[in-house]
Coordinates of C-alpha atoms (C1' of nucleotides) in Angstrom, one line a residue:
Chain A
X1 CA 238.5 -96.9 239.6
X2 CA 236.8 -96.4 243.1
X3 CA 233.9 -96.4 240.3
X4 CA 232.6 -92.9 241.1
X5 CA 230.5 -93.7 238.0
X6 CA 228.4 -91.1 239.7
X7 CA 225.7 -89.6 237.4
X8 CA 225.8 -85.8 235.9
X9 CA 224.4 -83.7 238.2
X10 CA 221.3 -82.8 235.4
X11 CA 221.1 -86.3 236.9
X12 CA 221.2 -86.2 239.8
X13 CA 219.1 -83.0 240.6
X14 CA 216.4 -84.7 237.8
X15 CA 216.4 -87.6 240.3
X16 CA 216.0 -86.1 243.2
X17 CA 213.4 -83.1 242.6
X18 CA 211.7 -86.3 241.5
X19 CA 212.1 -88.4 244.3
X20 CA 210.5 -85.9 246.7
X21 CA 207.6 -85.0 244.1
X22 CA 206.2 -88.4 244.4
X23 CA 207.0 -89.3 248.5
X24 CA 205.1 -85.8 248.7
X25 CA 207.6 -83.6 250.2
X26 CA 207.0 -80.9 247.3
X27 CA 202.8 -80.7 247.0
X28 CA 201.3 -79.9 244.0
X29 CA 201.3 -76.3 243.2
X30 CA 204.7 -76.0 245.2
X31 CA 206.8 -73.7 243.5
X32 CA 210.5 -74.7 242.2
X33 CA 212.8 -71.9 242.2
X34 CA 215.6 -72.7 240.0
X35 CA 218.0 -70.9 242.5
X36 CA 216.5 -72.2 245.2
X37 CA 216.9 -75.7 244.2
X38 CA 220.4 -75.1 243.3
X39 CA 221.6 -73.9 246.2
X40 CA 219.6 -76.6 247.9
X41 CA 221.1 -79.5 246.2
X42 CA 224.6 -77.7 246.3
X43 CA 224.3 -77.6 242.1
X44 CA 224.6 -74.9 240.5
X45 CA 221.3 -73.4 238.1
X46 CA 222.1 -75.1 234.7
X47 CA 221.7 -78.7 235.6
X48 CA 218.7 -77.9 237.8
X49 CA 217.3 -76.1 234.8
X50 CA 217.5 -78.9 232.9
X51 CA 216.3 -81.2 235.5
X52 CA 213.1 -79.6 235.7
X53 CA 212.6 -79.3 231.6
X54 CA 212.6 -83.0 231.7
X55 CA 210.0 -83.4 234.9
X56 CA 208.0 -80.6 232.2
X57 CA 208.0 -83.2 229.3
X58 CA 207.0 -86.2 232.3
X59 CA 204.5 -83.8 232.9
X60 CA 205.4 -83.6 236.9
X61 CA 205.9 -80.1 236.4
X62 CA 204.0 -77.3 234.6
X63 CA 206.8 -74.4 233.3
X64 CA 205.8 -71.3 232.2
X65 CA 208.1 -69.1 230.3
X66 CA 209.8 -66.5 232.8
X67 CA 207.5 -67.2 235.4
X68 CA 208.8 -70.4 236.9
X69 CA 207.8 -74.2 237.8
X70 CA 205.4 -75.5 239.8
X71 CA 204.4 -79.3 240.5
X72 CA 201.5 -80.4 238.3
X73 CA 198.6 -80.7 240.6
X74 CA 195.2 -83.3 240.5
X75 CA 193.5 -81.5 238.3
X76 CA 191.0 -84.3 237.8
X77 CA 191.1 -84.0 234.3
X78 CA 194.6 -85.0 234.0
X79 CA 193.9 -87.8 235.7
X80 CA 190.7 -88.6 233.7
X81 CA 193.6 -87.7 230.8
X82 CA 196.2 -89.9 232.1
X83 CA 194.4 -93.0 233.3
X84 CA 192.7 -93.4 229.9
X85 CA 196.0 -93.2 228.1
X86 CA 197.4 -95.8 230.5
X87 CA 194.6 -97.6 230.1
X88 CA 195.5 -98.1 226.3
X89 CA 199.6 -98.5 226.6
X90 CA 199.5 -100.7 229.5
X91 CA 196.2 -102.9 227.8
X92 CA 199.0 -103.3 224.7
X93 CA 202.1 -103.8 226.9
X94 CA 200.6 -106.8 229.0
X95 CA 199.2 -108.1 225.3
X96 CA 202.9 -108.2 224.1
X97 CA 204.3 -108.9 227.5
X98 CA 202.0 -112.5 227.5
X99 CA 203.6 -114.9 225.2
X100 CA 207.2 -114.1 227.2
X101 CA 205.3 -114.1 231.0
X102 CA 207.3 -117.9 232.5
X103 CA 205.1 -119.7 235.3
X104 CA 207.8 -118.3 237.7
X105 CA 206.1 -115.0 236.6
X106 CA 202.7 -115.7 237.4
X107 CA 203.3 -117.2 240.7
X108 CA 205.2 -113.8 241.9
X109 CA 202.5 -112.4 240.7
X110 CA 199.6 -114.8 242.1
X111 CA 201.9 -114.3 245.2
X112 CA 201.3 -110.1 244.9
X113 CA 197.8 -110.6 244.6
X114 CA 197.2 -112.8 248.1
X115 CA 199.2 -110.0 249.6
X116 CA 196.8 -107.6 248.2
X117 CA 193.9 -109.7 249.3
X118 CA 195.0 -109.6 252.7
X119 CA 195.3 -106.2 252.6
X120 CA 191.8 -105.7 252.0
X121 CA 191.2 -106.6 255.6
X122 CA 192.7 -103.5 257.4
X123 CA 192.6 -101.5 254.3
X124 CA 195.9 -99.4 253.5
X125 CA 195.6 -97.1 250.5
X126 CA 199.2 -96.7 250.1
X127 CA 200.3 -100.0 250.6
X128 CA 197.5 -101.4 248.0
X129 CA 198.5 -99.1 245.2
X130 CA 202.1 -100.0 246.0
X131 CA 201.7 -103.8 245.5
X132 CA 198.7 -103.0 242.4
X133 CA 202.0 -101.5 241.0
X134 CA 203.9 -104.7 241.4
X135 CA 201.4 -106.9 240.4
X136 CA 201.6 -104.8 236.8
X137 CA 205.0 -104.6 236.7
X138 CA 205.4 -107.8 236.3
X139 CA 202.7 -108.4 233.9
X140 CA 203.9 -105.6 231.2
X141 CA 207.5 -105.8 232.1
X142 CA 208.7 -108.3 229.5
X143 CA 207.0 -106.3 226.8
X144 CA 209.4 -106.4 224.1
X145 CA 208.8 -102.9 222.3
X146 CA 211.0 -100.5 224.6
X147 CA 209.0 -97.2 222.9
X148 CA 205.5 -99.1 224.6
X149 CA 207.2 -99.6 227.4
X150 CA 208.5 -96.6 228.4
X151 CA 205.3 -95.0 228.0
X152 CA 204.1 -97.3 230.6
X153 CA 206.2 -96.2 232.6
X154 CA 205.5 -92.5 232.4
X155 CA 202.1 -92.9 232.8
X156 CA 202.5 -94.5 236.2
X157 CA 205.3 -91.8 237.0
X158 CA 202.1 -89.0 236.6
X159 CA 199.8 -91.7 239.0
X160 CA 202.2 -91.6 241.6
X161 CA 203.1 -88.0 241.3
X162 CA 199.4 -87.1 241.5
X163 CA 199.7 -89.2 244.8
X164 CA 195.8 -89.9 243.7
X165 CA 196.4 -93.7 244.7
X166 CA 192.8 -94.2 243.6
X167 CA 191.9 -96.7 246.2
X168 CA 192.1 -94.0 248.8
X169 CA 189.2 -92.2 247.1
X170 CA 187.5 -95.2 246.2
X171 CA 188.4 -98.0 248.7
X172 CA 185.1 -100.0 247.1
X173 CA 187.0 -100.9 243.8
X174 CA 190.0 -102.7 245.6
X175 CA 188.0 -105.9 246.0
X176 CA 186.9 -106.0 242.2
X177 CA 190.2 -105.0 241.3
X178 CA 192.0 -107.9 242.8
X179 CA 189.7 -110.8 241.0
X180 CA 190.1 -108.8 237.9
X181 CA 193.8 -109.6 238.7
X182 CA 193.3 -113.1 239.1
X183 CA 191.0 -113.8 235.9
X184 CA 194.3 -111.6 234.1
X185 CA 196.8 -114.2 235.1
X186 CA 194.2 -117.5 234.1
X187 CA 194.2 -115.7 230.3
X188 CA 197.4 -115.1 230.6
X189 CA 198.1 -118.9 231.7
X190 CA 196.0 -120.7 229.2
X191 CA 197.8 -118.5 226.6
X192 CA 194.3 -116.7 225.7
X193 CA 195.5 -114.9 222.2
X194 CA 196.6 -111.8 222.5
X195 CA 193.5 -109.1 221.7
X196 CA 191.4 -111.1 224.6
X197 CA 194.0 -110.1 227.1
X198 CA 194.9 -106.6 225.7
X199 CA 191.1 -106.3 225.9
X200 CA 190.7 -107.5 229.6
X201 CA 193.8 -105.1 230.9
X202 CA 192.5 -101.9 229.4
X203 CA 188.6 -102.7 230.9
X204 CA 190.6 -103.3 234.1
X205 CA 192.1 -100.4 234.2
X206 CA 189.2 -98.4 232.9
X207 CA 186.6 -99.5 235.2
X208 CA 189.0 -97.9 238.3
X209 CA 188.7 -94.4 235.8
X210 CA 185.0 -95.0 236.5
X211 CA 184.7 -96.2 239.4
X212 CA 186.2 -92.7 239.8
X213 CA 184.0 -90.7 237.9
X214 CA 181.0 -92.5 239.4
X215 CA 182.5 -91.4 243.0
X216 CA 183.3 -87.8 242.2
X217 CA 180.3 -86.3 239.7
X218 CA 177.1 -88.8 240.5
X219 CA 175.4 -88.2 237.6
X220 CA 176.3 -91.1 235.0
X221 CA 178.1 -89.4 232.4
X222 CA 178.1 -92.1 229.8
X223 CA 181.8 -93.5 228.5
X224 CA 183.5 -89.9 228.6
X225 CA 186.1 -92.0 229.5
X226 CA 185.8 -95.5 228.4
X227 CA 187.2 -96.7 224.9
X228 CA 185.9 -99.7 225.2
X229 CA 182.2 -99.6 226.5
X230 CA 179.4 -101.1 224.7
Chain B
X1 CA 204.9 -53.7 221.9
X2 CA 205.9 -54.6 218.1
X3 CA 205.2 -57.9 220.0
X4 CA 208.0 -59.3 219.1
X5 CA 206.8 -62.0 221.0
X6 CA 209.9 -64.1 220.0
X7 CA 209.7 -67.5 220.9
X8 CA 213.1 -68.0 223.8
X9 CA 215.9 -69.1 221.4
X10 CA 216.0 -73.0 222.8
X11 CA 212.3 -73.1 221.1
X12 CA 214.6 -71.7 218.0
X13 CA 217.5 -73.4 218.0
X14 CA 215.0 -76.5 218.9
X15 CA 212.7 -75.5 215.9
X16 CA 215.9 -75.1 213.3
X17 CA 217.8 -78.3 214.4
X18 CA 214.4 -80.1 214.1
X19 CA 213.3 -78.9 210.8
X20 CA 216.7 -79.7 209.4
X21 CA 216.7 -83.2 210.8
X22 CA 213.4 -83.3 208.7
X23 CA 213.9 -81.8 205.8
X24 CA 216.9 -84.3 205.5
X25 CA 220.2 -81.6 205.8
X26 CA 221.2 -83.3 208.5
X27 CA 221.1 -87.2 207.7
X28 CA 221.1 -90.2 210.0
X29 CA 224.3 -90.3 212.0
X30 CA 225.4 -86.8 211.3
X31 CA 227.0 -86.0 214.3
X32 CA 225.3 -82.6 216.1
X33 CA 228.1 -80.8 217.5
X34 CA 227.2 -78.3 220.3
X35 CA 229.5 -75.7 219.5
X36 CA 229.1 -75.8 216.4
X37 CA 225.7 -75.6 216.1
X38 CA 226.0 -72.5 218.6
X39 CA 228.1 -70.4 216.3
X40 CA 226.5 -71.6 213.0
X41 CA 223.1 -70.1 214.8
X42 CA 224.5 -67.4 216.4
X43 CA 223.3 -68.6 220.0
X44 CA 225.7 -69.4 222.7
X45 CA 225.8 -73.4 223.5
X46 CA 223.3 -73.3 226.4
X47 CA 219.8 -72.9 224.5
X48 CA 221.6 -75.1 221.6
X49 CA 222.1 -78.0 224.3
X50 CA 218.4 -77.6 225.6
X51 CA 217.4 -77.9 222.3
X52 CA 219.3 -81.3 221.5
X53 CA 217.9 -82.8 225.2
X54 CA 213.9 -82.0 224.0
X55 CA 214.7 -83.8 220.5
X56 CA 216.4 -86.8 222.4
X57 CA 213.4 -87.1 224.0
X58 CA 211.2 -87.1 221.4
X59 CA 214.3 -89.9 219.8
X60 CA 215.2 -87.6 216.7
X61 CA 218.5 -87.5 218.3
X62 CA 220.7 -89.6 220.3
X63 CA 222.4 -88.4 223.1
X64 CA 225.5 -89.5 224.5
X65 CA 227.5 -88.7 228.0
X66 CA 230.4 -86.7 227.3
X67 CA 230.4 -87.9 223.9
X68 CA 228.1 -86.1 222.1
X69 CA 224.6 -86.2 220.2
X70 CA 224.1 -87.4 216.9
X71 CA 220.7 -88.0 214.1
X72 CA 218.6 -91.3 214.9
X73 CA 219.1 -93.5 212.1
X74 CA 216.9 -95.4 210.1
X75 CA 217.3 -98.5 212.3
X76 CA 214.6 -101.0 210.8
X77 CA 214.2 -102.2 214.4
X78 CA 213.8 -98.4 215.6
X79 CA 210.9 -98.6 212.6
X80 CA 209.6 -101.1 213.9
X81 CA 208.7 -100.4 217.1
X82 CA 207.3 -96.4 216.6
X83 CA 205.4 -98.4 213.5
X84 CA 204.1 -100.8 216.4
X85 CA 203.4 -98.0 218.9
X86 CA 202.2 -95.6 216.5
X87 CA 199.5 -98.4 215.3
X88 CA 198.1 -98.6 218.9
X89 CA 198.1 -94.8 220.1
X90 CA 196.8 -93.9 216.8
X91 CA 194.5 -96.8 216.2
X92 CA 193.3 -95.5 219.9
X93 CA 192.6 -92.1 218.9
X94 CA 191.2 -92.2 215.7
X95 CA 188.3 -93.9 217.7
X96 CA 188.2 -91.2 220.2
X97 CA 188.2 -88.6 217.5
X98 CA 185.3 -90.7 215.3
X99 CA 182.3 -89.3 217.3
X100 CA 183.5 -85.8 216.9
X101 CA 184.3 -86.3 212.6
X102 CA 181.7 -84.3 210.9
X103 CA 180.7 -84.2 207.6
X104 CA 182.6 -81.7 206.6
X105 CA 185.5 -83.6 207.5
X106 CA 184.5 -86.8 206.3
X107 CA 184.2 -84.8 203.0
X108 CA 187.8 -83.3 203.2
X109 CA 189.5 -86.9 203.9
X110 CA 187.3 -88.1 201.2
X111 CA 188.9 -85.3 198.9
X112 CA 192.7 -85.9 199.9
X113 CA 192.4 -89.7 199.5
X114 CA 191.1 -89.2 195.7
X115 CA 194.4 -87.4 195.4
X116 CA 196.2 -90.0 197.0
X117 CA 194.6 -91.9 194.4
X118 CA 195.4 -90.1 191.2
X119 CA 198.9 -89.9 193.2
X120 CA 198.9 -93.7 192.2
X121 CA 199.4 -93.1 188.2
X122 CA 202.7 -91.2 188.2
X123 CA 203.7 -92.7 191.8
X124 CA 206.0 -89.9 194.4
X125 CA 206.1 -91.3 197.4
X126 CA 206.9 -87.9 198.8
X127 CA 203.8 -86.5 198.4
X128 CA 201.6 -89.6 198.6
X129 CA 203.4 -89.9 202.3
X130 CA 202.4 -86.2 203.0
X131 CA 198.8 -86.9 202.2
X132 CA 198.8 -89.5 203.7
X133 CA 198.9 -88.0 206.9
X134 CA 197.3 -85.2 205.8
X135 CA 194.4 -88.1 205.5
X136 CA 195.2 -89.7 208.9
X137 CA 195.5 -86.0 210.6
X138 CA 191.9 -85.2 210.0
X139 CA 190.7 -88.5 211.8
X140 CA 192.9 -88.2 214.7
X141 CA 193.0 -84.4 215.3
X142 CA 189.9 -84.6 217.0
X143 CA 190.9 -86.6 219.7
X144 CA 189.5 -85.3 223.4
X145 CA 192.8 -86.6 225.5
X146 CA 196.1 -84.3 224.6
X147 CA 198.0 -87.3 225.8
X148 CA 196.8 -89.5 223.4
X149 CA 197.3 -86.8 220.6
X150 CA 200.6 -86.0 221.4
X151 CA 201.7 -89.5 221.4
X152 CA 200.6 -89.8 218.0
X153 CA 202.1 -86.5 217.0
X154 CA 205.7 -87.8 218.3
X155 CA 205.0 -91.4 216.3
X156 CA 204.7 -89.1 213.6
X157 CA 207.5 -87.0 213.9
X158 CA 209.7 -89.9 214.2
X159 CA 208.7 -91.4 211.1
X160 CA 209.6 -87.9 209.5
X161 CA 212.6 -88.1 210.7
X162 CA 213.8 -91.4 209.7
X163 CA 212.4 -90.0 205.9
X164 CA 211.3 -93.9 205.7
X165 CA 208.2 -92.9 203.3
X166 CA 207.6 -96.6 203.7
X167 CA 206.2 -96.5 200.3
X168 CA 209.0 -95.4 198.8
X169 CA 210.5 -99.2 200.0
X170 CA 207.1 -100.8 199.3
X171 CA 205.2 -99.2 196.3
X172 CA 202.7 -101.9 196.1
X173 CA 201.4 -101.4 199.4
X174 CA 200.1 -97.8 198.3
X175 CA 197.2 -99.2 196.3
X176 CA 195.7 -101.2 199.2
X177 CA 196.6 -98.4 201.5
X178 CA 194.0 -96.1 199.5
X179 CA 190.6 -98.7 199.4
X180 CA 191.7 -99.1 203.4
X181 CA 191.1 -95.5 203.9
X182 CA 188.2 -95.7 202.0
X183 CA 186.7 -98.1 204.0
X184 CA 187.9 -96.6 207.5
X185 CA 185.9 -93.2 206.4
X186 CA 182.9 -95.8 205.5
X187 CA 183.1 -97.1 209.3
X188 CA 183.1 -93.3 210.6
X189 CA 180.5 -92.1 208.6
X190 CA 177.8 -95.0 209.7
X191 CA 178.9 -94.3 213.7
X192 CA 180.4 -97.9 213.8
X193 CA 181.0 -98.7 217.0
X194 CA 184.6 -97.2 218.8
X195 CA 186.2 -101.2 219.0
X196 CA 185.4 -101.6 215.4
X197 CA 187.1 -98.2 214.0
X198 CA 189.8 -98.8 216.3
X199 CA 190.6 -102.2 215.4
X200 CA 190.0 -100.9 211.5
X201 CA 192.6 -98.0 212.1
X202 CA 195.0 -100.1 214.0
X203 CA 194.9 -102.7 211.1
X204 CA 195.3 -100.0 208.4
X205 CA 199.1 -98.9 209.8
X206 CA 200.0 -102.4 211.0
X207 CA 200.1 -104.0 207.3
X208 CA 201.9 -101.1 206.5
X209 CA 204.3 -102.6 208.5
X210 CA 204.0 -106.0 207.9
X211 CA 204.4 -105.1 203.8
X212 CA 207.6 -103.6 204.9
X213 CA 209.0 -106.8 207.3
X214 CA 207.7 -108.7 204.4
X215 CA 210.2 -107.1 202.1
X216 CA 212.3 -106.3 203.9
X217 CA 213.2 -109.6 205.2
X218 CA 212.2 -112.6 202.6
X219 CA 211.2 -115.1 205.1
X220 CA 207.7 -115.4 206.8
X221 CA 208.4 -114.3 209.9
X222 CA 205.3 -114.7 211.7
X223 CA 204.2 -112.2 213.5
X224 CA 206.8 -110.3 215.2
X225 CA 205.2 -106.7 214.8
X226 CA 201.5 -107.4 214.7
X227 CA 199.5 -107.3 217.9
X228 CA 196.2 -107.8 216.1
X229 CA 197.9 -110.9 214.0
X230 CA 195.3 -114.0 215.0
Chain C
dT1 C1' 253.8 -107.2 213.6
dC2 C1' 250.7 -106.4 217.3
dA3 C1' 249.4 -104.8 221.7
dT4 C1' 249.6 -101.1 225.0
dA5 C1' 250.6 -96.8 227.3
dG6 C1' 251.0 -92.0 226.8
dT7 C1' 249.8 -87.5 225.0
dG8 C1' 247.2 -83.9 222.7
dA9 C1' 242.9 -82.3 220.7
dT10 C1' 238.1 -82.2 220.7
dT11 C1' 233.8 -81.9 223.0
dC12 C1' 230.8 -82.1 226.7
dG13 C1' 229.4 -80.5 231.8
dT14 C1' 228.9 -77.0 235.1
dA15 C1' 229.8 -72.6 237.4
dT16 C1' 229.4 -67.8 237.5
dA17 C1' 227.8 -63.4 235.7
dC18 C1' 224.7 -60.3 233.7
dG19 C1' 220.7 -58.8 231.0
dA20 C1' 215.6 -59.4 230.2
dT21 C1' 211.0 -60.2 231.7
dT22 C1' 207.5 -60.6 234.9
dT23 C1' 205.3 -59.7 239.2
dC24 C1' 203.8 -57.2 243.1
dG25 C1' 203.5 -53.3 246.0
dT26 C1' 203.0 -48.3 246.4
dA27 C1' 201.8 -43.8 245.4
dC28 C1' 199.4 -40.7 242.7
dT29 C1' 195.4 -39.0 240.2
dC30 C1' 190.6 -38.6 239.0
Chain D
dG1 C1' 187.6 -44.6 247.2
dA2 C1' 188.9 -46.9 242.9
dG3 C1' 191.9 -47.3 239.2
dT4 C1' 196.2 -46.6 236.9
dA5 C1' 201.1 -45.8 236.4
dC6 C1' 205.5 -46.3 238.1
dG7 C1' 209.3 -48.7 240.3
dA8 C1' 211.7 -52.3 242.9
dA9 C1' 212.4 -57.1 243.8
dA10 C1' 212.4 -61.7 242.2
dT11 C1' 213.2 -64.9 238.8
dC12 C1' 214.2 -66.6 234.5
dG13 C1' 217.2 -66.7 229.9
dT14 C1' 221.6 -66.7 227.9
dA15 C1' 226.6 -65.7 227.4
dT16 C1' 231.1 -66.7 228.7
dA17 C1' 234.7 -69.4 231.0
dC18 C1' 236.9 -73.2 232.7
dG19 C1' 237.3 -78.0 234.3
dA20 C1' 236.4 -83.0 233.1
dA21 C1' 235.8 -86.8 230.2
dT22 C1' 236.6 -89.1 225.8
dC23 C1' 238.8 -90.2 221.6
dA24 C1' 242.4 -90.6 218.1
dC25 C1' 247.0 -90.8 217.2
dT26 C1' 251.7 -92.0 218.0
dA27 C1' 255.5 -94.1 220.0
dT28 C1' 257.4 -97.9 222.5
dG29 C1' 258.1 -102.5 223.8
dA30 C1' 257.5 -107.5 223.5

DNA sequence: TCATAGTGATTCGTATACGATTTCGTACTC
DNA sequence: GAGTACGAAATCGTATACGAATCACTATGA
């Protein structure tokens, strides 16, 4: 009883090298000592070991055979990397996720989007990409495929653990963003079939990848990064 | 020196448990006992259980707490949804890869799927399966994003692991399968557009599916699996 | 006869210990 | 003065050992 129910400690340590990963409190390039960790968390080696083999297949961490873990930095082209895979899972999982989205649904997420709106005033990166993330959640959330899903999921694990939050680098592409978001929820409402708003969530998310691009190397370099162009 | 350059013995135990898994010693809901495992390949339990976590993760295996891991069976559901995925990460890099297919590739594919087509006569679904991704290898390997790829690699592993050979269930789908790749390489070849190859490959695996739902279950039921379905 | 509690065996989870590999600094030689 | 070889420190990789959780079986009682 007294439901201790507590996790394993692979767990546990998995959960919380994690947790301070993404709030920031280990940088990218911050090096994860095994025995270090251990001893910090009170663990011994073996579940922090395995912790960190699982942040590796997240791609969090980069490990290197007897050399050690470090926290996957912003290389910009794991980001370019990431953000067009997400742009292709997520497009699918909001597709799927329509037919089940209930009216209660799209008023939460009508609701998110004001809140984002007025946000746009006195312009807050973090608190933007924290409600963008809402506002998604609930679109792709009911998506019935759990594989899909999940790799939803990971991809915005790698966003946040990049700490990129877009908006901060381009702050010019949260106004578009949030009527993209509204002409998302009108398909979604009127039931538009199912490729037309796969189509509009991946060109969503790809036109932040280039507002990106566009920002950081000026010179126009075609699609590299857009499926869907033309 | 020597360079014996072994790989660390998780990557073999990971390697040996996998190809067994594949090659079918080890059937659906063999149970994968640590120990055991450890003395049958000489390792101690550690790298064994490192081993079992990367396969869970890639869902050859399921895992249990305190219980124990055993081989992902041929769930049709579990079918279902890598099919599903696989049709959209796939379908997603083959039109990545299709500006980077030269000729001499085009002419490769063009080679395997004639022997997928004499495969036809004295029908093994073992080695049409094999060329078949053989076939489907050469339009995807070129993909720019390693994200993308490797999510197609895993969809494919899984399918090798629950030894489905669809064709093996639905022989008739083979024939059409072979004209469809036919027509794919056609679409490469004149630079069709990226939406038009990826709709094309996304098509291609999701009637693979839908032959199998189809038989597998009598009744018409719509179109549960398809995201391309109109 | 069926339900339930108890007991033993099996297997996983984690700690500790030691060997293997890499890295970095230092001294030596050309 | 630059480059190389050697050695010590740091860190990972794996083995072994023991505690904890689960499961199967049996005995007991209603």
């Amino acid at each position: 009883m007294t439901e201790t129910a507590v996790e394993s400690k692979s767990q546990q340590a998995y959960a919380a090298v994690k947790a301070r990963i993404v709030e920031g409190t280990y940088t990218p390039g911050y090096r994860l000592v095994l025995a270090g960790l251990a001893k910090d968390l009170g663990f011994s080696v073996v579940p922090v070991r395995e912790a960190i083999r699982r942040l590796e297949a997240e791609g969090l961490v980069k490990f290197e055979r007897n050399v050690g873990a470090t926290v996957s930095g912003i290389d910009p082209t794991e980001y370019l990397y990431t953000m067009q895979t997400l742009s292709i899972v997520e497009g699918a999982a909001t597709a799927l996720s329509a037919p089940l989205i209930g009216a209660a649904d799209i008023a939460r997420a009508r609701a998110v989007n004001e809140d984002m709106r007025e946000c746009l005033q006195h312009f807050d990166p973090i608190r933007f990409t924290r409600l963008n993330q809402d506002f998604h959640s609930i679109l792709f959330e009911h998506c019935p495929n759990p594989h899909i899903l999940d790799l939803v999921h990971r991809g915005w694990n790698r966003l946040a653990s990049l700490r990129s939050s877009t908006f901060r680098f381009v702050p010019g592409r949260a106004h578009d963003s949030v009527d993209e978001h509204e002409a998302l929820l009108k398909l979604i409402e009127t039931g538009a079939d199912a490729d037309t708003i796969e189509k509009a969530a991946r060109l969503h998310r790809s036109a932040t990848l280039d507002a990106y691009l566009a920002q950081a190397n000026p010179l126009p370099q075609s699609n590299a990064g857009s499926l869907n162009a033309r």
